[in-house]
Tab-separated table of C-alpha atoms and ligand atoms in Angstrom:
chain	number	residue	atom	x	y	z
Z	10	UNK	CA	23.263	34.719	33.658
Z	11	UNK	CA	22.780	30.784	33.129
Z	12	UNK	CA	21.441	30.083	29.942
Z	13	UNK	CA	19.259	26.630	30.033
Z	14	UNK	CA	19.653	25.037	26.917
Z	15	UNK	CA	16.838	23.599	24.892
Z	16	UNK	CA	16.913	20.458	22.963
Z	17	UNK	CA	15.216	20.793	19.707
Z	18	UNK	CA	12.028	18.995	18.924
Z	19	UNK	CA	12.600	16.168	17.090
Z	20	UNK	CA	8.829	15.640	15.602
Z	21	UNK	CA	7.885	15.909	12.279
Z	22	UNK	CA	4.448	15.999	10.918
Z	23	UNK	CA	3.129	16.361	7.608
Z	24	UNK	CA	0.232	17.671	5.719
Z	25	UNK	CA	-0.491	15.237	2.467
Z	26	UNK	CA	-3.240	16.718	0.460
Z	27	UNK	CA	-4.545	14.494	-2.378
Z	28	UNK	CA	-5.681	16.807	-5.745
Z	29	UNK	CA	-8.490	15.047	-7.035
Z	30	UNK	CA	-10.440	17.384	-6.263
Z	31	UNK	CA	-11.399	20.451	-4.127
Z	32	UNK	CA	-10.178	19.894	-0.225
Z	33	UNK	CA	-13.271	20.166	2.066
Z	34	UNK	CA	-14.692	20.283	5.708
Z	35	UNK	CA	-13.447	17.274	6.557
Z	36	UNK	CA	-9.425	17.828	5.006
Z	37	UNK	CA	-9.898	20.972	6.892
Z	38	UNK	CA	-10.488	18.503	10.108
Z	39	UNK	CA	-7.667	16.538	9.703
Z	40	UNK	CA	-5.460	19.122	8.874
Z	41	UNK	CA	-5.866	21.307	11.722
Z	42	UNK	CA	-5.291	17.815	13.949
Z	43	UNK	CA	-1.962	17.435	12.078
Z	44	UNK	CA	-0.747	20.783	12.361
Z	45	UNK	CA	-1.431	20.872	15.771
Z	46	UNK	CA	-0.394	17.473	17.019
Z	47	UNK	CA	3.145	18.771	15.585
Z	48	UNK	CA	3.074	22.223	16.377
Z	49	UNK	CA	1.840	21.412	19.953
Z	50	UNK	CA	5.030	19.958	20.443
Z	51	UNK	CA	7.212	22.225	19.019
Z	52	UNK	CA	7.601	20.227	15.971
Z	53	UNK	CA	8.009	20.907	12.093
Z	54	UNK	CA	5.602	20.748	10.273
Z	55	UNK	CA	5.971	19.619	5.712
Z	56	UNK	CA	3.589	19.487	3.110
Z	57	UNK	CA	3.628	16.634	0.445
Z	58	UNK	CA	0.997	17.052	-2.622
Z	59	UNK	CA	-0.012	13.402	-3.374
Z	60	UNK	CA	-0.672	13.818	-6.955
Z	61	UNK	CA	-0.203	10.455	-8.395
Z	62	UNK	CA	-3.295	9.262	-8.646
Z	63	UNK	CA	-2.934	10.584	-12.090
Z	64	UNK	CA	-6.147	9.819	-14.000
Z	65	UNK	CA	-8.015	11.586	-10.644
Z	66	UNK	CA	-5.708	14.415	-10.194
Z	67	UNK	CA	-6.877	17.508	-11.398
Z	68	UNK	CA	-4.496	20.188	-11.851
Z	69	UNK	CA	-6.254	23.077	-11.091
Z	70	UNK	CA	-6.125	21.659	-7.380
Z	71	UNK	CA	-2.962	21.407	-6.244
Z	72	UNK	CA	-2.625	25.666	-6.172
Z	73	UNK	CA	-6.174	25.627	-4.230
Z	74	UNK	CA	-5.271	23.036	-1.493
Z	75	UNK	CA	-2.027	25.072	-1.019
Z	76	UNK	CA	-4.058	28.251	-0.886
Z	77	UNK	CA	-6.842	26.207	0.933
Z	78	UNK	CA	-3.473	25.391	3.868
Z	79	UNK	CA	-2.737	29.272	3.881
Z	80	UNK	CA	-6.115	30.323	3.752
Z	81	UNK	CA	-6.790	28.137	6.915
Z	82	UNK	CA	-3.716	29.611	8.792
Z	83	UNK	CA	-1.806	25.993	8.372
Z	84	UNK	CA	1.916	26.768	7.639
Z	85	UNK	CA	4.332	24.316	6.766
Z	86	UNK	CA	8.682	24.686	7.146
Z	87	UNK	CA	9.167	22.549	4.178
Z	88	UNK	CA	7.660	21.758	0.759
Z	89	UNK	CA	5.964	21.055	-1.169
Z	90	UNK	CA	6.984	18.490	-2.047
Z	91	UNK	CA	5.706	16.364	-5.018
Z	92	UNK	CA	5.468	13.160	-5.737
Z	93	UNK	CA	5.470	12.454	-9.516
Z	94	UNK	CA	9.198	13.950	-8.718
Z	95	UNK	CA	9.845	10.996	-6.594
Z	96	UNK	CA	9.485	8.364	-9.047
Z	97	UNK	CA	13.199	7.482	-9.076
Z	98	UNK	CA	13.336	6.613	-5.270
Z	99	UNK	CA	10.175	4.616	-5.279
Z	100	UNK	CA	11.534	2.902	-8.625
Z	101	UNK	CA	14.632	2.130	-6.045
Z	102	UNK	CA	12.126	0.901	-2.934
Z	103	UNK	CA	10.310	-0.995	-5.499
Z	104	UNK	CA	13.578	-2.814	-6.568
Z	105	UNK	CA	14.208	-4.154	-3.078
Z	106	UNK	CA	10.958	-5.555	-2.527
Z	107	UNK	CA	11.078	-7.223	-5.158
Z	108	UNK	CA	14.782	-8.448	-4.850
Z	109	UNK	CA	13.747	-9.308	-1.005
Z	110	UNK	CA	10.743	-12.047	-3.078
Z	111	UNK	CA	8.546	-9.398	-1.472
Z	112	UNK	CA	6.286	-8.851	-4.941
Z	113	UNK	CA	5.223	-10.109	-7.573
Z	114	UNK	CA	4.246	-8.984	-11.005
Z	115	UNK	CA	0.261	-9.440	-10.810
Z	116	UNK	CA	-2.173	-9.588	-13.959
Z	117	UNK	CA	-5.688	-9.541	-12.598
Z	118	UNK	CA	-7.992	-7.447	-13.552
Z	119	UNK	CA	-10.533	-5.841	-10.956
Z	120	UNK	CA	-13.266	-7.970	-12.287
Z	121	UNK	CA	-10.875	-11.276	-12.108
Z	122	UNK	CA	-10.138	-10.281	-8.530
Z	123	UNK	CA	-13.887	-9.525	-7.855
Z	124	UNK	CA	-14.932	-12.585	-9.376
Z	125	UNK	CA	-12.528	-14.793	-7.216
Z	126	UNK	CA	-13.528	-13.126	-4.201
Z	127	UNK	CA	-15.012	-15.087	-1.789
Z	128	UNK	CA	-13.023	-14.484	1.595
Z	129	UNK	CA	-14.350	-11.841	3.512
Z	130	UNK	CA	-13.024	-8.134	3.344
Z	131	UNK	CA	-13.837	-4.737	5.527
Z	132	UNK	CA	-16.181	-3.421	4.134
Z	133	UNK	CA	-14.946	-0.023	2.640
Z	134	UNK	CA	-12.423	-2.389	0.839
Z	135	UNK	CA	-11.661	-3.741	-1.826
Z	136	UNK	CA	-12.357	-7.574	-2.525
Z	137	UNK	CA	-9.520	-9.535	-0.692
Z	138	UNK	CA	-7.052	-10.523	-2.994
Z	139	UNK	CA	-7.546	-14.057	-3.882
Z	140	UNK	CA	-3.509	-15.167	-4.575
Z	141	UNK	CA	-3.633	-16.092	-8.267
Z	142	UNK	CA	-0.386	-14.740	-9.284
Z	143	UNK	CA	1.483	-15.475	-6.093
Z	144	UNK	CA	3.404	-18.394	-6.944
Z	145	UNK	CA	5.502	-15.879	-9.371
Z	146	UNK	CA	9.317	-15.948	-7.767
Z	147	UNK	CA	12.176	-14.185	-8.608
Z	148	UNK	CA	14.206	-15.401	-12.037
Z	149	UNK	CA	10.451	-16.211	-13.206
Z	150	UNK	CA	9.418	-14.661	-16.425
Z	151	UNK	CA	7.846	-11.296	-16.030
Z	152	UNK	CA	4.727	-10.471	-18.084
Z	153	UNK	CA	4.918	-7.675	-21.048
Z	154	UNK	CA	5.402	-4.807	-20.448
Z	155	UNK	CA	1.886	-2.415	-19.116
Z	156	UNK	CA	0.058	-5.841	-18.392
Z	157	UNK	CA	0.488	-5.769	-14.848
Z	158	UNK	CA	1.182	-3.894	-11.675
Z	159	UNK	CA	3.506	-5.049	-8.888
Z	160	UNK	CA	1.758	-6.828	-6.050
Z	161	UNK	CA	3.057	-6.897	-2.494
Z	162	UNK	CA	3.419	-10.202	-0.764
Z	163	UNK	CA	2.090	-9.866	2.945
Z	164	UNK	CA	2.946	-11.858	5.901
Z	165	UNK	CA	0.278	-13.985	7.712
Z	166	UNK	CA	0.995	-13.189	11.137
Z	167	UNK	CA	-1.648	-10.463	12.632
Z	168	UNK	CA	0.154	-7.193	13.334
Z	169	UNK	CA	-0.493	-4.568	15.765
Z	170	UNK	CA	0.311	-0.688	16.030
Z	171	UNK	CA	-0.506	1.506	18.541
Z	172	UNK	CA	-2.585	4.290	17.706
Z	173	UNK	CA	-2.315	7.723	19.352
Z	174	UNK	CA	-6.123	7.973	19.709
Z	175	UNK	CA	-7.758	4.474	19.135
Z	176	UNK	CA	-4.889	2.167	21.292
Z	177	UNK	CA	-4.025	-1.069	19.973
Z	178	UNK	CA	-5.085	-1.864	16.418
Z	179	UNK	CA	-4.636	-5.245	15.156
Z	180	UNK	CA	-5.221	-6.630	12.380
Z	181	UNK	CA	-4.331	-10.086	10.260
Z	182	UNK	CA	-3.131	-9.103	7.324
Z	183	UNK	CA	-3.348	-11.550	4.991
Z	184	UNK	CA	-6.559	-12.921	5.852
Z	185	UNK	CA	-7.742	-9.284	6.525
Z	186	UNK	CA	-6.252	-6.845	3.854
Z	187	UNK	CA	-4.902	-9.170	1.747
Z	188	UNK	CA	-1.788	-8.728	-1.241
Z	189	UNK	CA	-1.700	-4.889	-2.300
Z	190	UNK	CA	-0.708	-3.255	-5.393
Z	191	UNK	CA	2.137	-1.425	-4.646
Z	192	UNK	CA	2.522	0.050	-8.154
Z	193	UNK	CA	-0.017	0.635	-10.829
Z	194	UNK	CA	-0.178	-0.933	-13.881
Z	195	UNK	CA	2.862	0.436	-15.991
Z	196	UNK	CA	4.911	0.303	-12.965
Z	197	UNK	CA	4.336	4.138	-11.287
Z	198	UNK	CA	4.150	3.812	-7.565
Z	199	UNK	CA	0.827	3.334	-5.553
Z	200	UNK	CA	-0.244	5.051	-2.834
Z	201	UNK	CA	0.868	2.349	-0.272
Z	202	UNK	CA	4.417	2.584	-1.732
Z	203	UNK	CA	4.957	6.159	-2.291
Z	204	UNK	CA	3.793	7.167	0.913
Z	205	UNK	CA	6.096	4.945	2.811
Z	206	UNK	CA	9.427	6.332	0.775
Z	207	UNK	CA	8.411	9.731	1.508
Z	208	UNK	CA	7.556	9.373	4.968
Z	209	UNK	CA	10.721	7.323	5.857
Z	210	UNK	CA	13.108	9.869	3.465
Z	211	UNK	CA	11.583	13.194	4.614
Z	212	UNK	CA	11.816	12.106	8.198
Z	213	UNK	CA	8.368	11.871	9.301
Z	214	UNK	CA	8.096	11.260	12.773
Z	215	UNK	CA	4.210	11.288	13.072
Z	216	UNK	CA	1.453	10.911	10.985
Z	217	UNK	CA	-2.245	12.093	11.298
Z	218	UNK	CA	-4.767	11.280	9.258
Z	219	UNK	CA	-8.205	9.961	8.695
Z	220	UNK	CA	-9.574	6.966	10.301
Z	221	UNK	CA	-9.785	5.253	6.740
Z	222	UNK	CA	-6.463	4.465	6.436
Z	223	UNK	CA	-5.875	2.154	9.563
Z	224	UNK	CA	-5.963	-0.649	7.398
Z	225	UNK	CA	-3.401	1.009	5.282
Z	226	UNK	CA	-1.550	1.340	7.954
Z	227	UNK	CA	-0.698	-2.304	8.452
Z	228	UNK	CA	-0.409	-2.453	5.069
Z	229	UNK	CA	2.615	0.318	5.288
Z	230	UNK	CA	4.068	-1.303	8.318
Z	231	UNK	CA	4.889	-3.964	6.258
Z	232	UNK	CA	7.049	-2.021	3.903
Z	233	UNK	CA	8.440	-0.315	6.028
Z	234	UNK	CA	9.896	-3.353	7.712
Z	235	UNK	CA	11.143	-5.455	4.843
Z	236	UNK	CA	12.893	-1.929	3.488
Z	237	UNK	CA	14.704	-1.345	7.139
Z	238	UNK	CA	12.726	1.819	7.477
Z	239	UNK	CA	11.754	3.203	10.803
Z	240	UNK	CA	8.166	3.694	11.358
Z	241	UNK	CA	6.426	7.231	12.243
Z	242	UNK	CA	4.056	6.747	15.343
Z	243	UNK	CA	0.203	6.594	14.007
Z	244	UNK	CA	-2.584	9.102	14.903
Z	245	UNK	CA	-6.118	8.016	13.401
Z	246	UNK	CA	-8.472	10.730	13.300
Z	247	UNK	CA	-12.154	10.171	12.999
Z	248	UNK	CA	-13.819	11.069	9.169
Z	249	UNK	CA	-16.360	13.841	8.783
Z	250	UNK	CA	-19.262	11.695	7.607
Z	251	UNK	CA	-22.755	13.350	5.621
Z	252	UNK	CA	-25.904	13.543	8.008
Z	253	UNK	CA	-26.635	9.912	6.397
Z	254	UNK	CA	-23.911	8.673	8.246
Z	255	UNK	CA	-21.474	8.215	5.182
Z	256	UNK	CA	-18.084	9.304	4.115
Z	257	UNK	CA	-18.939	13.394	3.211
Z	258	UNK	CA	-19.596	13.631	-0.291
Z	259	UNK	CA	-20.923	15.893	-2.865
Z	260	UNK	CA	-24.550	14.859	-2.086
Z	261	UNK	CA	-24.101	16.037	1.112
Z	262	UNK	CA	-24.373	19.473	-0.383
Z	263	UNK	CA	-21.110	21.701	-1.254
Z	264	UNK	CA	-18.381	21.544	1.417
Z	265	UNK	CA	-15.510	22.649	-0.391
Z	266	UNK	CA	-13.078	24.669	1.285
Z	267	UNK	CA	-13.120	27.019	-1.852
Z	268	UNK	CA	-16.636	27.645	-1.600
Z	269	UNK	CA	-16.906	29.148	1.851
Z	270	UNK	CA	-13.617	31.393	0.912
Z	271	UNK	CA	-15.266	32.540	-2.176
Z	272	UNK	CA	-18.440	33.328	0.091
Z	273	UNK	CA	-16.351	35.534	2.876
Z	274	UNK	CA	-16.468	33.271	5.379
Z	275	UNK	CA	-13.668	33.838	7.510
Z	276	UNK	CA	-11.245	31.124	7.851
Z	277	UNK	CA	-11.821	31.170	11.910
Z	278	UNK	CA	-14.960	30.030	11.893
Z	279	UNK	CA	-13.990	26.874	9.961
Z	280	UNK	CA	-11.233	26.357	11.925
Z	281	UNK	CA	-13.702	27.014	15.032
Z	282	UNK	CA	-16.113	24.220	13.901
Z	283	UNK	CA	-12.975	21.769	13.751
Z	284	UNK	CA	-11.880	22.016	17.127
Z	285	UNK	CA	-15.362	21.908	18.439
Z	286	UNK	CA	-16.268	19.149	16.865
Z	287	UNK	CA	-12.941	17.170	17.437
Z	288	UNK	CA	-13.709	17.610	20.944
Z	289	UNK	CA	-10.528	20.430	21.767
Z	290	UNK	CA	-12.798	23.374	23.082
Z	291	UNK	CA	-16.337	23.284	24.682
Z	292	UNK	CA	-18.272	26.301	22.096
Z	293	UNK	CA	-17.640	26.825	19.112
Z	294	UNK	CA	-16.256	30.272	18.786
Z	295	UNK	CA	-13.527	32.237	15.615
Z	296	UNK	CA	-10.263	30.771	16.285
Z	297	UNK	CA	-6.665	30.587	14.860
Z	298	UNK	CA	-4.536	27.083	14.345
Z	299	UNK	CA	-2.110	28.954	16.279
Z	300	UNK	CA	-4.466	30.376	19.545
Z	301	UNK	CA	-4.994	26.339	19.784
Z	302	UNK	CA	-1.615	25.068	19.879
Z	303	UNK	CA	-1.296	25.340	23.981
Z	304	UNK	CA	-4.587	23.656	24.743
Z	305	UNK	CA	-4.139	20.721	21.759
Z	306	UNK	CA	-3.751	17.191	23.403
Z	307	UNK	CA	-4.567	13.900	22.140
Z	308	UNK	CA	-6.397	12.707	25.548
Z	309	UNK	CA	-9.359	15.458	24.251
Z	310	UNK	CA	-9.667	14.473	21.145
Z	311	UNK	CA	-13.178	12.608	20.585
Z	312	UNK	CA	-13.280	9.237	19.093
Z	313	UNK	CA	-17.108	9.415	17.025
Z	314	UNK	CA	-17.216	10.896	13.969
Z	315	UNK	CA	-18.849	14.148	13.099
Z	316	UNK	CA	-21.890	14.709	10.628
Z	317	UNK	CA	-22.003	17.732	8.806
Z	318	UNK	CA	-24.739	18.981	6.686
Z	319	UNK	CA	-23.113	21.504	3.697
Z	320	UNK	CA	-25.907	23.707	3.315
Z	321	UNK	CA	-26.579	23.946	7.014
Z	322	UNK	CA	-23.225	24.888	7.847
Z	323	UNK	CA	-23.285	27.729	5.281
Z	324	UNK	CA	-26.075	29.111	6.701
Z	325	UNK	CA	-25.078	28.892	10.180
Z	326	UNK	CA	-21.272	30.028	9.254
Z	327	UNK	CA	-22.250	33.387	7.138
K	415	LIG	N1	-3.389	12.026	0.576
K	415	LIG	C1	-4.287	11.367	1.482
K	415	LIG	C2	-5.574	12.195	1.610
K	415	LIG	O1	-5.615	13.329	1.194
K	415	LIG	C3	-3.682	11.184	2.852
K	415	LIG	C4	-2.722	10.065	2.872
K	415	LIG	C5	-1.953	9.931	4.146
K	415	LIG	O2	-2.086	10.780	5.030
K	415	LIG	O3	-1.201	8.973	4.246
K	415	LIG	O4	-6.541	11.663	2.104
């Protein structure tokens, strides 16, 4: 008998909850979208808990957005893993952007920053950042010690990715986004940083997420080329918004994954509503992550965002 062999897939995906809070409708979204855009092509799927945010997280939910994940029929093959364990290789990444005259030690204060503002900046973001510490180089005299976070210098040519849903993104990134903190102040790794290191070591070869971290996208591009790291390719999904048309939040009634568990919902129906709404089946009917893998492709995936209403959706979900 002749025996075909099969190359194993080489994509990775990952699932990055945040606990600072409980996961809702709209993680839920995204989630399923990540899972599947892996699974779909026979990939591996990890999990990463982003907890260091660490005056937001809250520690109660890192167990629920794991149980949230299982609940929801999202497996991972690896993980979690954690990332206020990583602080030694982001300590590392840090050193070499700053050895490469890549940062900067930056004092501001939000309210210098928003009081130097003048540029314009997108408008979920913050106020561009308006340069005063740049002209710090290396062999210059570091400030004391917790007075100030490390600041990445960013090029001013514009910078394009290609995005599995949206095409070709550009932006200009200084004029645009501006300098970032890459650390906070005290010198643990932001966001921007950490999420770069653990993409690039873990061996992420894709990454889904929502639509309001394009810009940090360019932002992470830029890391990941003055560390020598190879990108991941870039999926941008759109956010679940409230029925006012803005980024789903507790006035929009109670959307927490938790809640809907805790009422006997079953976890088919949620997972239902997502692929409806992201456009990957025509009615909304019970469904399993898994019964979607075959029929998941980016080409269906709508571009608008979806409204939900909390308390509408518990009464139509019961
Ligand atoms: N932890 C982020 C969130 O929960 C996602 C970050 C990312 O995917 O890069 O929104």
């Amino acid at each position: 008998m002749k025996t075909i062999a099969v190359a194993p897939s080489t994509t990775v995906g990952r699932l990055a909850p945040s606990p600072t809070g409980a996961q809702h409708l709209g993680n839920a979204r995204t989630f399923l979208l990540a899972w599947l855009s892996a699974r779909s092509r026979g990939g591996r799927v990890l999990l990463r808990i982003e907890d260091i945010d660490s005056p937001r997280v809250k520690p109660w939910a890192v167990r629920q957005a794991v149980e949230d994940l299982q609940w929801l029929g999202l497996d991972w093959d690896e993980g979690p893993v954690i990332q206020t364990e990583r602080s030694e290789m982001y300590a590392k990444a840090l050193e070499r952007l700053i050895e490469a005259g890549r940062a900067y030690p930056c004092v501001c204060t939000r309210s210098d920053i928003a009081a130097a503002a003048s540029a314009p900046h997108l408008d979920h973001e913050s106020p561009l950042y308006p340069g005063t510490c740049t002209p710090w180089r290396l062999g210059d005299a570091v400030p004391a010690d917790d007075s100030y976070c490390w600041r990445f210098r960013v090029t001013a040519t514009p910078d394009s990715f290609r995005d599995r849903l949206r095409g070709e993104c550009r932006f200009d990134p200084l004029a645009e986004l501006g300098d970032f903190p890459i650390t906070r102040k005290g010198g643990a790794a932001a966001y921007q940083l950490a999420v770069v290191v653990d993409d690039a070591a873990m061996g992420v070869t894709e990454v889904v997420r929502g639509d309001d971290l394009l810009s940090s996208t360019i932002r992470q591009l830029q890391l990941y080329a003055v560390l020598g790291l190879e990108p991941p390719e870039f999926g941008h999904v759109p956010l679940v918004l409230g029925p006012d048309g803005r980024r789903l939040a507790k006035r929009h009634g109670d959307t927490r994954l938790s809640t809907f568990r805790a009422a006997g919902i079953a976890p088919e129906r949620i997972i239902g509503w997502a692929a409806a709404s992201a456009g990957l089946v025509d009615r909304e009917e019970p469904v399993t992550p898994r019964e979607l893998v075959d029929q998941f492709s980016w080409s269906r995936l709508r571009r608008d965002p979806v409204t939900v209403d909390g308390e509408r959706f518990l009464a139509e979900h019961r």
